[in-house]
Coordinates of C-alpha atoms (C1' of nucleotides) in Angstrom, one line a residue:
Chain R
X1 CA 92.9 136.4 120.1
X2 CA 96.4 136.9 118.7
X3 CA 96.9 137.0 114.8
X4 CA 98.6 133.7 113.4
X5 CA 102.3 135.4 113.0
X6 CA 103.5 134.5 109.4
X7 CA 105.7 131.9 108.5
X8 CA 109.4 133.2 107.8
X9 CA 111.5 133.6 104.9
X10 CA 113.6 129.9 104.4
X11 CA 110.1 127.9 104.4
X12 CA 109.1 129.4 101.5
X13 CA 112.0 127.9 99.2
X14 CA 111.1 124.8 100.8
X15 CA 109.1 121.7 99.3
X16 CA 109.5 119.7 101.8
X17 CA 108.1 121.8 104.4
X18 CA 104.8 122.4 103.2
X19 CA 104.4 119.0 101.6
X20 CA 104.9 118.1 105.5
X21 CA 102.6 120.5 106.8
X22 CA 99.4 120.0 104.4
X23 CA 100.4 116.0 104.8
X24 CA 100.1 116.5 109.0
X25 CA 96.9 118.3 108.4
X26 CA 95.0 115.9 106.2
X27 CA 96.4 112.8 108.1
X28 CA 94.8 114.4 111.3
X29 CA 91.6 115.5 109.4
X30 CA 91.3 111.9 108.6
X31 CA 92.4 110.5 111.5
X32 CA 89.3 112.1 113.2
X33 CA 86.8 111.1 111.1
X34 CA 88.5 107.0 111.4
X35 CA 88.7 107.5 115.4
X36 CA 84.5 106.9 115.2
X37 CA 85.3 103.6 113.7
X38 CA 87.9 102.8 116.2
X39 CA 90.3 102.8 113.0
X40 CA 93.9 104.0 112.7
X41 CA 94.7 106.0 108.9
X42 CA 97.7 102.9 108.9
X43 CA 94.7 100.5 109.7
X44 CA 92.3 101.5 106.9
X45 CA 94.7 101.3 104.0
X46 CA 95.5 97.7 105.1
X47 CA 91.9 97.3 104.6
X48 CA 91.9 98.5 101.1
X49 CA 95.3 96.4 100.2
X50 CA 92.8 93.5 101.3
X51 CA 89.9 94.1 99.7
X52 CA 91.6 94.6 96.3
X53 CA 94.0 92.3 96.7
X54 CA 92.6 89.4 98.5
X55 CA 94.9 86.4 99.4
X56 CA 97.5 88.9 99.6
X57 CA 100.4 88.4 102.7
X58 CA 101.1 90.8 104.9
X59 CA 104.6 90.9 103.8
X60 CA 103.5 92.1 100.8
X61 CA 101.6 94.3 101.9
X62 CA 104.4 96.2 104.0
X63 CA 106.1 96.0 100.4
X64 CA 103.3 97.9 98.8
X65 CA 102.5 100.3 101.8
X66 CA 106.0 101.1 102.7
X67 CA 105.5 99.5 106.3
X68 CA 108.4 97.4 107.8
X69 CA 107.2 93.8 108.8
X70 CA 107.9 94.1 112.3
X71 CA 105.4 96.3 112.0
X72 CA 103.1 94.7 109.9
X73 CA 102.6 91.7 112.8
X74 CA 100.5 93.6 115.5
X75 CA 98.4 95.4 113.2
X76 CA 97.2 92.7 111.6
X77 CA 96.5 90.7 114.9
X78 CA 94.7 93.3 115.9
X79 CA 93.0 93.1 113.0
X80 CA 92.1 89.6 113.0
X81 CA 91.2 89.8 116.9
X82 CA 88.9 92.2 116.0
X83 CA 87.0 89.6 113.5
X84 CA 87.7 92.2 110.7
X85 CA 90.8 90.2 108.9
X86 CA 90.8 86.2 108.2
X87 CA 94.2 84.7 107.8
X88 CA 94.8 81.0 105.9
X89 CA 97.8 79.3 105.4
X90 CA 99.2 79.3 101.7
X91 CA 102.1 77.5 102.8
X92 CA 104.5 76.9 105.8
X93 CA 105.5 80.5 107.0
X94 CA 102.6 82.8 104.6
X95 CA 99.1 83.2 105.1
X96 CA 96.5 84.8 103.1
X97 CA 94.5 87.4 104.2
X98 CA 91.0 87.8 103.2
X99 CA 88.3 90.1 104.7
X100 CA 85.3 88.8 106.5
X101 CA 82.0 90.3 106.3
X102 CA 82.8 92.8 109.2
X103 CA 86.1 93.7 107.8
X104 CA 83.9 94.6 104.0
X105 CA 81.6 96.9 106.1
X106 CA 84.4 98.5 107.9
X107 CA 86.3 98.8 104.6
X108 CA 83.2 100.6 103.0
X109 CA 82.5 102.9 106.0
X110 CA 86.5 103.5 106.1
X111 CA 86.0 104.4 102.0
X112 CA 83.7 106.7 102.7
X113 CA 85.6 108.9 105.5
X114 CA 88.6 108.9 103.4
X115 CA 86.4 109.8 100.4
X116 CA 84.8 112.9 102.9
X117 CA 88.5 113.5 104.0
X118 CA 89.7 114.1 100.5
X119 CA 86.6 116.5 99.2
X120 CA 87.2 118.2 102.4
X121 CA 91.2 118.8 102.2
X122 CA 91.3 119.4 98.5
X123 CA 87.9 120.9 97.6
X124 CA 89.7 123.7 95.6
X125 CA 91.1 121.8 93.2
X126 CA 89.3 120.7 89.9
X127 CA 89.1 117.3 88.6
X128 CA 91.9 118.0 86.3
X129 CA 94.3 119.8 89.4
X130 CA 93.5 117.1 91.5
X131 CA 94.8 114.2 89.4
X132 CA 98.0 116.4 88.0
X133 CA 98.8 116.7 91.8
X134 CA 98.4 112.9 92.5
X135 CA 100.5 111.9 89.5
X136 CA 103.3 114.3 90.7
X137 CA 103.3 113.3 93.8
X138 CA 103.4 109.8 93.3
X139 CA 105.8 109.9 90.3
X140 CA 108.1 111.8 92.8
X141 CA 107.8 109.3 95.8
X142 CA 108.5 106.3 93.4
X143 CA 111.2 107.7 92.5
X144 CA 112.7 108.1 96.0
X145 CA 111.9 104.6 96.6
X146 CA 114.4 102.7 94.6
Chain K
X1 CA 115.1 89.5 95.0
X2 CA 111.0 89.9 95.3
X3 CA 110.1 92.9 92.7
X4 CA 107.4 95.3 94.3
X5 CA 104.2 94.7 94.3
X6 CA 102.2 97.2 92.5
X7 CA 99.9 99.6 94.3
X8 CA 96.4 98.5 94.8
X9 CA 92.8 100.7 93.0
X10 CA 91.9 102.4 95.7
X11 CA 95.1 104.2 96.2
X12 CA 95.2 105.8 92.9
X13 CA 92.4 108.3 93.6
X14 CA 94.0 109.8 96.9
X15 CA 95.4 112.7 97.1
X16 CA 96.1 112.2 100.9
X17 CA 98.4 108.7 100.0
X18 CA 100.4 110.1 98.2
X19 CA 101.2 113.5 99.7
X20 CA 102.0 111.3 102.9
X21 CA 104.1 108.5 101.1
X22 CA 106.2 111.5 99.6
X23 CA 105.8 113.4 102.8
X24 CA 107.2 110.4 104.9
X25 CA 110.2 109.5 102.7
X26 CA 111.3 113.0 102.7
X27 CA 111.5 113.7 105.9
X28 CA 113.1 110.3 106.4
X29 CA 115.9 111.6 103.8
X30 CA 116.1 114.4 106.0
X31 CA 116.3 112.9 109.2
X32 CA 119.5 110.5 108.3
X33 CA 121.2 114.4 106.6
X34 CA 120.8 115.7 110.6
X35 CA 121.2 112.9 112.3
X36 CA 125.4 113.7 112.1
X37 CA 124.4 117.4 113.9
X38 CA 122.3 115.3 116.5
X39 CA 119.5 117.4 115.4
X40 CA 115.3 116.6 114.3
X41 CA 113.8 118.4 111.7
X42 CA 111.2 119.8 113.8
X43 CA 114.3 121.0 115.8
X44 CA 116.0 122.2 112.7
X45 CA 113.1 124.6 111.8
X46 CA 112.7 126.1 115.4
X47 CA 116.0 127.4 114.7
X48 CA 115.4 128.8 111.1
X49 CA 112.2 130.7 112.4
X50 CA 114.8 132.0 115.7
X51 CA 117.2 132.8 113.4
X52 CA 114.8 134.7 110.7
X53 CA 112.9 136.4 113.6
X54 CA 115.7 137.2 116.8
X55 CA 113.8 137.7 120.0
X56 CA 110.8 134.9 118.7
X57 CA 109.0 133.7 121.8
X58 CA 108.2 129.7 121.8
X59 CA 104.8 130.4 121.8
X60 CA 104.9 132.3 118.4
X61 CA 106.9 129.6 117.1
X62 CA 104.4 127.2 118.1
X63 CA 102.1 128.9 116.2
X64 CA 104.1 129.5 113.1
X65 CA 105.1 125.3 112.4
X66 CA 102.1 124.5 114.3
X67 CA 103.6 123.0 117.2
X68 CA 102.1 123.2 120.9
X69 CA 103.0 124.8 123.3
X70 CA 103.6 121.7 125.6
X71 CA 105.9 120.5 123.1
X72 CA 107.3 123.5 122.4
X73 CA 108.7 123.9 125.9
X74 CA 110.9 120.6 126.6
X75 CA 112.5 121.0 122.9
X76 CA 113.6 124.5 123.4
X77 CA 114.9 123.4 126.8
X78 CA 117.3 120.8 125.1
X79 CA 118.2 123.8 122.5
X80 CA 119.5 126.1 125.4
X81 CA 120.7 123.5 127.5
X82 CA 123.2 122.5 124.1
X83 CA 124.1 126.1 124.3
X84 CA 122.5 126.6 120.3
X85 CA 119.5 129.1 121.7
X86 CA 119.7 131.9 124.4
X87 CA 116.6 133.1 126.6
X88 CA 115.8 136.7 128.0
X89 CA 112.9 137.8 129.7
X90 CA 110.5 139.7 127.3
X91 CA 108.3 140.7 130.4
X92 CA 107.2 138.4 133.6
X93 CA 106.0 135.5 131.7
X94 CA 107.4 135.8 128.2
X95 CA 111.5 134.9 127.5
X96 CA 112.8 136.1 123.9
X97 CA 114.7 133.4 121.6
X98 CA 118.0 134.1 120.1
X99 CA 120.8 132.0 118.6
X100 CA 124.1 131.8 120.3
X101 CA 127.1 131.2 118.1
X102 CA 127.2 128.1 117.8
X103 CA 123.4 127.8 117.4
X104 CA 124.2 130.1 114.4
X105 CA 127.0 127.5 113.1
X106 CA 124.3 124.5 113.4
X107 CA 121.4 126.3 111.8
X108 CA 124.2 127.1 109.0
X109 CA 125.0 123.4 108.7
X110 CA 121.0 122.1 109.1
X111 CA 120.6 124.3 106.2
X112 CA 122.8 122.8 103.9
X113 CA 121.3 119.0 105.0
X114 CA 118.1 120.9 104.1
X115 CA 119.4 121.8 100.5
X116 CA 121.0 118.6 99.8
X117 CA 117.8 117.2 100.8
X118 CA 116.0 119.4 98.4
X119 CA 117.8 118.9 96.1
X120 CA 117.6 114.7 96.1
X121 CA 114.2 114.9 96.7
X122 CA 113.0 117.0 93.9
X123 CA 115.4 116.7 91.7
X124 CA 113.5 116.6 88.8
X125 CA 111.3 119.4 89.0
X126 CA 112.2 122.6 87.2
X127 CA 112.7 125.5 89.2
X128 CA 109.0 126.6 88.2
X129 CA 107.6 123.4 88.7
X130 CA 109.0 123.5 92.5
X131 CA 107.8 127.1 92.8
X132 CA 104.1 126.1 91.4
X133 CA 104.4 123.1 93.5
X134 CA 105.2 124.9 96.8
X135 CA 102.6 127.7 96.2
X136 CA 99.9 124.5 95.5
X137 CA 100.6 122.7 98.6
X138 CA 101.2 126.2 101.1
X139 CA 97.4 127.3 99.7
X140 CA 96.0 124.2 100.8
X141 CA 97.0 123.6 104.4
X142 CA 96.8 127.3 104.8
X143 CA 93.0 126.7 104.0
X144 CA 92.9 123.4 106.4
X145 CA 94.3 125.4 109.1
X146 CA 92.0 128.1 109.7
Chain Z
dT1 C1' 120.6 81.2 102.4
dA2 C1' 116.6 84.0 102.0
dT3 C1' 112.0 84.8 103.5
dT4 C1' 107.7 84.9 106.8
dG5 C1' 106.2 86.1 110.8
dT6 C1' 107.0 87.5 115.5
dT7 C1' 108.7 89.9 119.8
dA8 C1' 111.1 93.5 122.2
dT9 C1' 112.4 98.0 122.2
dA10 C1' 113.3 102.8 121.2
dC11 C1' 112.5 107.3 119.0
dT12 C1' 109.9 111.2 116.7
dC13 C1' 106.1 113.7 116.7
dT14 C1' 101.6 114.8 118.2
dA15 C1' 97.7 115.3 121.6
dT16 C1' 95.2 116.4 126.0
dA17 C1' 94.9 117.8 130.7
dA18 C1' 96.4 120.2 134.6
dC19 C1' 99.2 123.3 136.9
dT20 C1' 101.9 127.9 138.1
dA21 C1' 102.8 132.5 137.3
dT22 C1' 101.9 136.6 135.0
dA23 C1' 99.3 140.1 131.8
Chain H
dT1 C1' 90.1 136.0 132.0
dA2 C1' 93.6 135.1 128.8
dT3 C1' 98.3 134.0 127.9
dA4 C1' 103.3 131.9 128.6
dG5 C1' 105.6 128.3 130.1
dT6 C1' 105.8 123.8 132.2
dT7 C1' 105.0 118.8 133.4
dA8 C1' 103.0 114.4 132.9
dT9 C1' 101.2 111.2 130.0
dA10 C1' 99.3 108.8 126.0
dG11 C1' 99.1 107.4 121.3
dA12 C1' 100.4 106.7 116.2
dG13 C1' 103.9 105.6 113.3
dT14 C1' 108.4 104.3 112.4
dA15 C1' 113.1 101.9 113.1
dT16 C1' 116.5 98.2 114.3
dA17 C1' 117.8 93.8 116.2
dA18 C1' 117.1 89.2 117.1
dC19 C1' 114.7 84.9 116.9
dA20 C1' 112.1 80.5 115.2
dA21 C1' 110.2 78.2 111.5
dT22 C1' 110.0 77.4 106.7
dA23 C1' 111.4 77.8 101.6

DNA sequence: TATTGTTATACTCTATAACTATA
DNA sequence: TATAGTTATAGAGTATAACAATA
C-alpha cells in the first residue's frame, strides 16, 4: 500500500482549504449513517427546522438554512409524499409545515445519527473546545452572510 | 424587506452545521474570484499541488486533496487540453504533471483570488487566531481520514 | 410591486463500477 | 496481484430564469 503523500506547502496558509476538507469528511460521515434512513444531510435539517419551529414555511426555512426556494419545493414534496411533512394553508400562497408522527420518529432517529456523527468527527475536543469552535465558526459565517 | 429568521435549537449544538454553512459560503466566495480565469477551486488546487511538486502524477494528487482517481482523470484532461499542465511518461502507465507557462501565469492569478478570498473571509481573525484555527481544523480531518 | 411556491435546467463535486494497460 | 489511467453513470447540492397565484 503506498504512503498518503503529504499535502504541499500553499494549503497550509489556507483556511479555507481545511475548513473544506474536514467539512467534506463529516458531511459524508454523516451522510452514511442518514442513507439507512433513506435521508439526505439537506433533508434532516429540514426536519429539525420543523420540529422546532412548527407552522414554519418553507420559505423561511430556505432563509434560515441558506437554501434557495427553488430548491426548497422538491424537497419538501418529497417530504410530504413520503407522509413525514404535513402542509396547511396559513393563507393564499404559504403553508405551514408541521410534522406528523412519522416525520417526529424520523426526526429523533435522524437526531441521534447526527448526534453519533458529531462524537465521532470531533471526539478530541473537550466540552469547552468544542463550543469555542462552534461559536467561531458560526460568528464567522454570519458574518459573510450579510 | 423580511429580516432573517433566527436559527432553530438544534442547530446550536453542531459542530458539523456550522463548519459546512462556513465551508459552503467560502467556497461560494471563491468560486465567483475564479470564475473570471474560467477556473473551479478543485481545479485551482490541482495546480498549486503541480506547481509545489513538478513531475506529480494524478494519482498522487488524488490522494493529496482526496480526489479519485476517476475524477481525477477528465479534470486533468481539460487542464492539458487549455494548454495550463504538460504530461510526460514517468514509466508505461504513469505520466508526470508539470505547469506550462501559462499554467504558471493562472496558478499565479488563482492565487491572488485565493488571498483576496482569505482575506474577506477571515477577516477578523488575528494572524494567530487563523494559524490556531487552521492547525484545529487540519488535526481533525486528518484523524477522520485514516 | 413583492412574495410564495413551482418547474425546468445546468453546473460542481463526489461516488461506484468496469475496463485497459502496465508494474 | 496491484496500480495508473480512463469511461460511463449516478447522486447530492447549488444556481439562475421564468412563471402563476396571491399579498
Amino acid at each position: 500500500m503506498a504512503a498518503l503523500p503529504p499535502l504541499p506547502d500553499p494549503f497550509s496558509e489556507l483556511v479555507g482549504y481545511h475548513l473544506r476538507r474536514l467539512s467534506q469528511l463529516v458531511m459524508g460521515d454523516l451522510a452514511e449513517r442518514l442513507d439507512s434512513l433513506d435521508l439526505r444531510p439537506t433533508e434532516a435539517s429540514v426536519l429539525f427546522v420543523i420540529a422546532a419551529t412548527p407552522g414554519v414555511t418553507q420559505s423561511d426555512i430556505g432563509r434560515m438554512l441558506g437554501i434557495k426556494r427553488a430548491n426548497m419545493a422538491p424537497m419538501v414534496a418529497t417530504l410530504e409524499a413520503r407522509g413525514l411533512v404535513s402542509r396547511s394553508a396559513v393563507d393564499g400562497r404559504s403553508q405551514a409545515l408541521r410534522l406528523t408522527a412519522e416525520g417526529e420518529s424520523m426526526r429523533a432517529r435522524a437526531r441521534n445519527a447526527t448526534r453519533e456523527n458529531e462524537r465521532r468527527s470531533f471526539a478530541s475536543l473537550s466540552d469547552a473546545e468544542r463550543a469555542a469552535l462552534i461559536d467561531k465558526l458560526q460568528t464567522l459565517w454570519e458574518k459573510l452572510e450579510g
